[in-house]
């Protein structure tokens, strides 16, 4: 069988065995496109069912999460943890609490996480979890009871050497606190390394909260350097207004760029003077309110309820809201408006047809598994600090993060060149991540 038909046959099998999981198919197909050339050069990577094993999670846990709301009504949600691959280290990846969460979404995220984590160069495997619980509009007490119920089941599956969850959409410092508290109570042990994204007073790392957003900004700076330019004076649009978006905006501003728009699920705001991060944090982190409040609070800013944030002209676009938020129409508008760089802050926010539009137009495009790896990389730094009962300063940790992002950028660019597609960050990230994991899997035998 030719390499092409071999890869196609494995992909077809993945689609059949995982019916009704379109996001997972999308994530797998993107990696498979890059595998072709690797297998042509190194056919041994297809031996011993390595690719088939890589596509199948090592373990998938689905559980009931019952909890009682403030008025005494009982709700039942579904909890997930997909422990995808532990060839490089304990399963590592966030928990997402959002009504759209289902097994297919968790599998797509877990699959991406394997390659992202490998790219960081740190000893972490890939996993992901979450629930279809919607924290929006819920009181702190309700979120606490939900987290306690969730951890009551999850605790038997995680551990500092087994599986180390963290945050993702809908899971931030508050939720990690409740989850850690319940884990500590159930196990009667202060095992800091079981979760990352903890508060700095109780085992968390400096810069972890900022890390995904800061990391994307560092990555964009590297991409611009390749293009012979830099962030100062550049106009940037960042979709979303959650943890990734807020700190991407903060760091882009520190590096001299101007972010003129950001969004939430209700619409987007434009502020030609540059988004005021202090105001944004007050609205989103303190009050957990809608983005339209920004336009009420800041003179010169406007709120747009309908329409696409990608209509706002920019040189750099950082989609940081959720999967498949930037489609081919939006990509065409970005290209027409002169975008030069698109870097994914979220996981898989750009549809495959949008990636094609950007690629055909010669726009530098960085996939999330490279550009947003700063969050999980800093989680690995948190694990290091927990293991040695140490805590590092903000500046030292930030320098480590910046160096890791430069390393990921370099590895991605060199691998793309080596495999015949210079400038193709998707290809470079997929191949560099794959080779690292595949070498470890091959060494560990058929397990
Ligand atoms: N959910 C984040 C990611 O996708 C963070 C994961 C982690 O820190 O473990 O990379």
XYZ file of C-alpha atoms and ligand atoms in Angstrom:
457
model
C 0.000 0.000 0.000
C 1.338 3.485 -0.815
C 1.947 5.885 2.061
C -0.903 8.063 0.866
C -3.462 5.251 0.861
C -2.105 3.908 4.157
C -2.665 7.294 5.844
C -6.075 7.644 4.160
C -7.118 4.167 5.346
C -6.164 4.898 8.959
C -8.000 8.227 8.849
C -11.115 6.534 7.421
C -11.000 4.027 10.265
C -10.731 6.866 12.793
C -13.803 8.540 11.259
C -15.839 5.324 11.299
C -14.920 4.389 14.863
C -15.663 7.852 16.175
C -18.917 8.620 14.392
C -20.667 11.886 15.145
C -17.561 13.653 16.420
C -16.848 16.251 13.690
C -14.415 18.379 15.717
C -12.332 15.310 16.522
C -12.286 14.328 12.825
C -11.198 17.877 11.961
C -8.320 17.843 14.448
C -7.200 14.373 13.327
C -7.420 15.150 9.612
C -5.231 18.232 10.030
C -2.499 16.150 11.660
C -2.896 13.365 9.093
C -2.257 15.832 6.259
C 1.165 16.507 7.740
C 1.972 12.839 8.377
C 2.157 11.922 4.716
C 5.633 13.347 4.200
C 6.936 11.999 7.528
C 5.956 8.449 6.607
C 7.472 8.776 3.155
C 10.811 9.651 4.742
C 10.526 7.464 7.831
C 8.211 4.526 7.092
C 8.978 2.938 10.483
C 6.597 5.399 12.147
C 3.734 3.397 10.660
C 5.027 0.173 12.252
C 3.566 -1.505 15.317
C 0.211 0.242 14.866
C 1.798 3.423 16.135
C -0.546 5.835 14.363
C -3.623 3.781 15.220
C -2.539 3.735 18.871
C -1.908 7.478 18.815
C -5.481 8.081 17.629
C -7.065 5.953 20.343
C -7.167 7.501 23.841
C -5.491 5.365 26.494
C -8.551 5.814 28.708
C -11.879 7.682 28.516
C -13.882 8.378 31.648
C -17.498 9.585 31.571
C -19.384 10.182 34.795
C -22.529 11.633 36.341
C -22.209 14.944 38.155
C -25.292 15.630 40.301
C -25.518 18.916 42.221
C -28.115 21.061 43.946
C -28.768 24.687 42.984
C -29.472 27.513 45.424
C -33.204 26.905 45.327
C -32.843 23.202 46.116
C -33.360 21.864 42.593
C -31.138 18.922 41.636
C -29.287 19.092 38.300
C -27.407 16.337 36.509
C -24.447 17.124 34.277
C -22.006 14.873 32.506
C -18.301 14.845 33.387
C -15.458 13.727 31.105
C -11.757 13.041 31.335
C -10.000 11.704 28.265
C -6.529 10.452 29.167
C -5.144 10.491 25.685
C -1.443 9.788 25.694
C 1.127 9.399 28.460
C 4.246 8.561 26.430
C 6.012 11.780 27.444
C 4.687 12.272 30.964
C 1.513 12.315 33.056
C -1.644 13.240 31.131
C -1.820 17.027 31.136
C -4.537 19.362 29.909
C -7.390 21.530 31.021
C -10.977 21.075 32.069
C -13.653 22.931 30.096
C -17.039 23.779 31.635
C -19.369 24.860 28.839
C -22.773 23.667 27.577
C -21.219 22.605 24.229
C -18.899 20.063 25.876
C -19.399 16.455 24.759
C -17.106 13.482 24.203
C -16.152 14.544 20.657
C -15.118 18.015 21.825
C -13.047 16.604 24.688
C -11.377 14.150 22.298
C -10.483 16.860 19.799
C -9.009 18.954 22.595
C -7.154 15.991 24.086
C -5.731 14.985 20.714
C -4.463 18.525 20.057
C -3.030 18.621 23.535
C -0.706 15.665 22.848
C 1.127 17.561 20.102
C 0.989 20.926 21.866
C 2.498 19.486 25.012
C 5.174 17.633 23.043
C 6.125 20.883 21.308
C 6.832 22.611 24.617
C 9.751 20.235 25.096
C 8.556 19.557 28.665
C 7.729 16.099 30.105
C 3.930 16.131 29.831
C 1.496 13.766 28.118
C -1.860 14.839 26.700
C -5.368 14.769 28.161
C -8.463 16.910 28.487
C -11.723 16.923 30.393
C -14.709 18.945 31.369
C -18.436 19.036 31.635
C -21.516 20.395 29.890
C -22.155 22.449 33.054
C -22.792 26.135 32.288
C -21.240 28.362 34.979
C -22.832 31.474 33.442
C -25.262 33.102 35.879
C -24.482 30.585 38.645
C -23.626 31.781 42.167
C -20.245 31.035 43.757
C -21.984 28.519 46.040
C -23.503 26.676 43.066
C -20.164 26.581 41.244
C -18.550 25.256 44.434
C -21.097 22.453 44.834
C -20.722 21.521 41.180
C -16.901 21.433 41.447
C -17.080 19.339 44.626
C -19.375 16.820 42.951
C -17.166 16.736 39.830
C -14.026 16.073 41.887
C -15.779 13.437 44.014
C -15.588 11.172 40.961
C -12.507 12.612 39.235
C -10.206 12.292 42.250
C -9.748 8.531 41.794
C -8.384 9.036 38.282
C -5.893 11.899 38.775
C -2.643 12.425 40.652
C 0.673 14.229 40.257
C 2.234 11.236 38.459
C -0.943 10.153 36.668
C -3.014 13.015 35.347
C -2.804 16.723 36.127
C -5.825 18.793 35.056
C -5.926 22.592 34.844
C -8.326 25.222 33.487
C -9.803 25.906 30.082
C -12.999 27.740 29.049
C -15.205 28.207 32.155
C -12.536 26.959 34.559
C -10.293 29.578 36.167
C -8.782 30.254 39.580
C -12.129 30.047 41.396
C -12.979 26.605 40.013
C -9.440 25.240 40.467
C -9.677 26.337 44.123
C -12.913 24.439 44.717
C -11.595 21.382 42.855
C -8.313 21.369 44.776
C -10.103 21.838 48.097
C -12.281 18.801 47.460
C -9.329 16.697 46.253
C -7.376 17.575 49.392
C -10.331 16.670 51.586
C -11.042 13.340 49.859
C -7.424 12.186 49.851
C -6.339 13.726 53.151
C -3.160 14.924 51.499
C -1.823 18.259 50.302
C -0.769 17.046 46.860
C -0.098 20.385 45.162
C 0.998 18.780 41.911
C -2.407 17.255 41.145
C -3.802 20.419 39.560
C -2.224 23.492 37.984
C -3.546 27.019 37.750
C -3.736 27.199 41.542
C -3.651 30.508 43.422
C -0.146 31.734 44.193
C -0.857 31.590 47.946
C -1.538 27.840 47.838
C 0.915 26.242 45.440
C 0.247 28.093 42.192
C 2.900 29.534 39.895
C 3.419 33.184 39.125
C 2.472 33.967 35.492
C 0.244 30.862 35.091
C -2.878 33.045 34.888
C -1.260 35.279 32.264
C 0.697 32.548 30.470
C -1.508 31.517 27.543
C -2.154 35.106 26.466
C 1.392 36.302 27.116
C 2.725 33.280 25.247
C 0.612 34.041 22.159
C 1.928 37.614 22.144
C 5.532 36.376 22.397
C 4.849 33.953 19.555
C 3.363 36.725 17.379
C 6.455 38.861 18.028
C 8.600 35.984 16.716
C 6.393 35.570 13.631
C 6.624 39.278 12.852
C 10.397 39.138 13.201
C 10.521 36.432 10.513
C 8.540 38.807 8.290
C 11.105 41.520 8.974
C 8.861 43.631 11.169
C 7.747 43.931 14.822
C 4.782 44.647 17.107
C 5.285 48.374 17.814
C 2.798 50.323 15.720
C 0.843 47.204 14.611
C -2.960 47.074 14.865
C -4.221 43.857 16.430
C -7.669 42.308 16.900
C -8.191 39.685 19.617
C -11.497 37.828 19.709
C -12.862 36.684 23.059
C -12.461 38.383 26.431
C -11.645 35.426 28.667
C -8.355 34.461 30.247
C -6.462 34.027 26.956
C -7.753 37.236 25.347
C -7.246 39.504 28.372
C -3.582 38.609 28.809
C -2.841 38.501 25.070
C -4.106 42.088 24.940
C -2.054 43.060 27.993
C 1.189 41.666 26.548
C 0.593 42.975 23.006
C 0.270 46.438 24.552
C 3.435 45.955 26.619
C 5.264 44.963 23.429
C 4.061 48.101 21.618
C 1.083 46.881 19.532
C -2.470 48.221 19.796
C -5.465 45.932 20.238
C -8.514 47.760 18.927
C -11.246 45.131 19.373
C -12.289 42.166 21.506
C -15.553 40.264 21.992
C -17.769 37.863 23.880
C -20.699 35.721 22.778
C -22.994 38.792 22.818
C -20.969 40.908 20.347
C -17.750 42.897 20.054
C -16.334 46.250 21.118
C -14.089 48.532 19.105
C -11.815 51.010 20.848
C -9.549 52.818 18.374
C -7.393 54.115 21.244
C -6.577 50.525 22.300
C -8.551 48.313 24.675
C -8.135 49.475 28.275
C -7.143 46.217 29.981
C -7.925 47.456 33.506
C -11.515 48.185 32.493
C -11.783 44.854 30.672
C -10.508 42.942 33.720
C -12.966 44.728 36.007
C -15.878 43.779 33.728
C -14.825 40.212 32.979
C -12.790 38.981 35.958
C -14.432 40.884 38.803
C -18.045 41.371 37.727
C -18.311 38.545 35.155
C -20.476 40.936 33.083
C -21.099 41.441 29.344
C -18.634 43.109 26.985
C -21.161 45.853 26.086
C -20.377 47.384 29.502
C -16.979 48.303 28.068
C -18.540 50.710 25.559
C -20.569 52.273 28.386
C -17.435 52.734 30.488
C -14.914 53.980 27.913
C -15.354 57.107 25.784
C -14.733 56.591 22.099
C -15.481 52.840 22.283
C -18.482 51.302 20.533
C -20.357 48.008 20.916
C -21.544 45.981 17.921
C -24.125 43.332 18.762
C -24.484 41.723 15.346
C -21.758 41.009 12.834
C -18.236 39.672 12.910
C -15.260 41.006 14.849
C -13.134 40.022 11.844
C -14.654 42.953 9.929
C -12.407 45.207 12.038
C -9.283 46.061 10.044
C -6.038 44.730 11.523
C -2.528 43.566 10.652
C -2.517 40.821 13.284
C -5.525 38.666 14.246
C -5.547 36.523 17.393
C -8.707 34.377 17.559
C -9.018 33.552 21.269
C -12.674 32.695 21.828
C -13.517 29.114 20.818
C -13.308 26.439 18.118
C -14.343 27.255 14.537
C -15.062 30.926 15.229
C -13.138 32.194 12.176
C -14.596 30.853 8.912
C -13.541 31.300 5.286
C -15.717 34.422 4.787
C -14.101 36.051 7.800
C -10.664 34.995 6.558
C -11.374 36.581 3.160
C -12.317 39.857 4.876
C -9.143 39.771 6.977
C -7.057 39.197 3.833
C -8.823 42.012 1.961
C -8.094 44.313 4.915
C -4.388 43.480 4.806
C -3.865 41.007 7.674
C -0.281 39.701 7.816
C -0.324 37.345 10.778
C -3.021 35.124 12.315
C -2.117 33.281 15.526
C -4.601 31.043 17.325
C -5.079 31.864 21.013
C -7.942 29.365 21.353
C -7.891 25.685 20.371
C -8.737 25.272 16.659
C -10.638 28.595 16.244
C -9.928 28.702 12.503
C -11.914 26.411 10.189
C -9.953 24.321 7.654
C -11.353 26.373 4.745
C -10.339 29.603 6.496
C -6.808 28.230 6.950
C -6.737 27.561 3.210
C -7.828 31.132 2.410
C -5.089 32.528 4.644
C -2.446 30.156 3.299
C -3.334 30.921 -0.344
C -3.040 34.632 0.402
C 0.422 34.161 1.923
C -0.661 35.133 5.457
C 1.538 33.702 8.228
C -0.774 31.390 10.195
C 0.142 29.758 13.531
C -2.045 26.938 14.896
C -3.022 26.940 18.566
C -0.902 23.904 19.350
C 2.141 26.115 18.787
C 0.913 29.647 19.511
C -1.113 28.962 22.663
C 1.205 26.391 24.246
C 2.429 28.950 26.802
C -0.410 28.104 29.180
C 0.311 24.424 29.466
C 4.069 25.080 29.412
C 3.717 27.287 32.482
C 1.577 24.565 34.040
C 4.587 22.281 33.623
C 6.682 24.950 35.351
C 4.105 24.953 38.153
C 4.532 21.158 38.426
C 8.308 21.651 38.665
C 7.896 24.169 41.471
C 5.440 21.894 43.315
C 7.773 18.900 43.009
C 10.660 20.861 44.524
C 8.448 22.800 46.998
C 9.746 25.989 45.493
C 8.184 29.161 44.125
C 9.770 31.374 41.538
C 9.431 35.128 41.031
C 7.143 36.645 38.422
C 10.003 37.973 36.293
C 11.966 34.710 36.354
C 8.874 32.686 35.369
C 7.977 35.168 32.639
C 11.504 34.882 31.217
C 11.181 31.094 31.219
C 7.851 31.390 29.379
C 9.304 33.758 26.781
C 12.240 31.382 26.204
C 9.872 28.401 25.824
C 7.782 30.293 23.250
C 10.920 31.209 21.295
C 11.907 27.524 21.395
C 8.508 26.372 20.105
C 8.670 28.963 17.335
C 12.151 27.881 16.319
C 11.270 24.161 16.385
C 8.142 24.792 14.306
C 9.897 26.901 11.685
C 12.904 24.569 11.325
C 10.722 21.468 11.059
C 8.544 23.076 8.372
C 11.694 23.889 6.394
C 13.166 20.442 6.918
C 10.007 18.802 5.604
C 9.723 20.960 2.512
C 7.152 23.587 3.444
C 9.005 26.662 4.664
C 6.783 29.135 6.525
C 4.029 26.549 7.124
C 3.519 26.617 10.882
C 0.731 24.000 10.773
C 2.962 21.477 9.132
C 5.952 22.332 11.309
C 3.994 22.063 14.569
C 2.262 18.808 13.628
C 5.454 17.106 12.500
C 7.676 18.297 15.363
C 5.024 17.263 17.920
C 4.372 13.927 16.225
C 8.026 12.895 16.010
C 8.634 13.602 19.682
C 5.631 11.512 20.796
C 6.151 8.788 18.190
C 9.793 8.245 19.199
C 8.767 7.855 22.830
C 5.897 5.498 21.962
C 8.154 3.357 19.801
C 10.712 3.112 22.622
C 8.091 2.093 25.183
C 6.814 -0.869 23.142
C 3.272 -1.881 22.255
C 1.343 -0.628 25.269
N -6.366 24.369 28.656
C -5.062 24.924 28.442
C -4.502 24.395 27.155
O -5.226 24.000 26.328
C -4.132 24.697 29.610
C -3.851 23.277 29.938
C -2.965 23.091 31.152
O -2.436 24.069 31.667
O -2.821 21.950 31.562
O -3.336 24.387 26.876
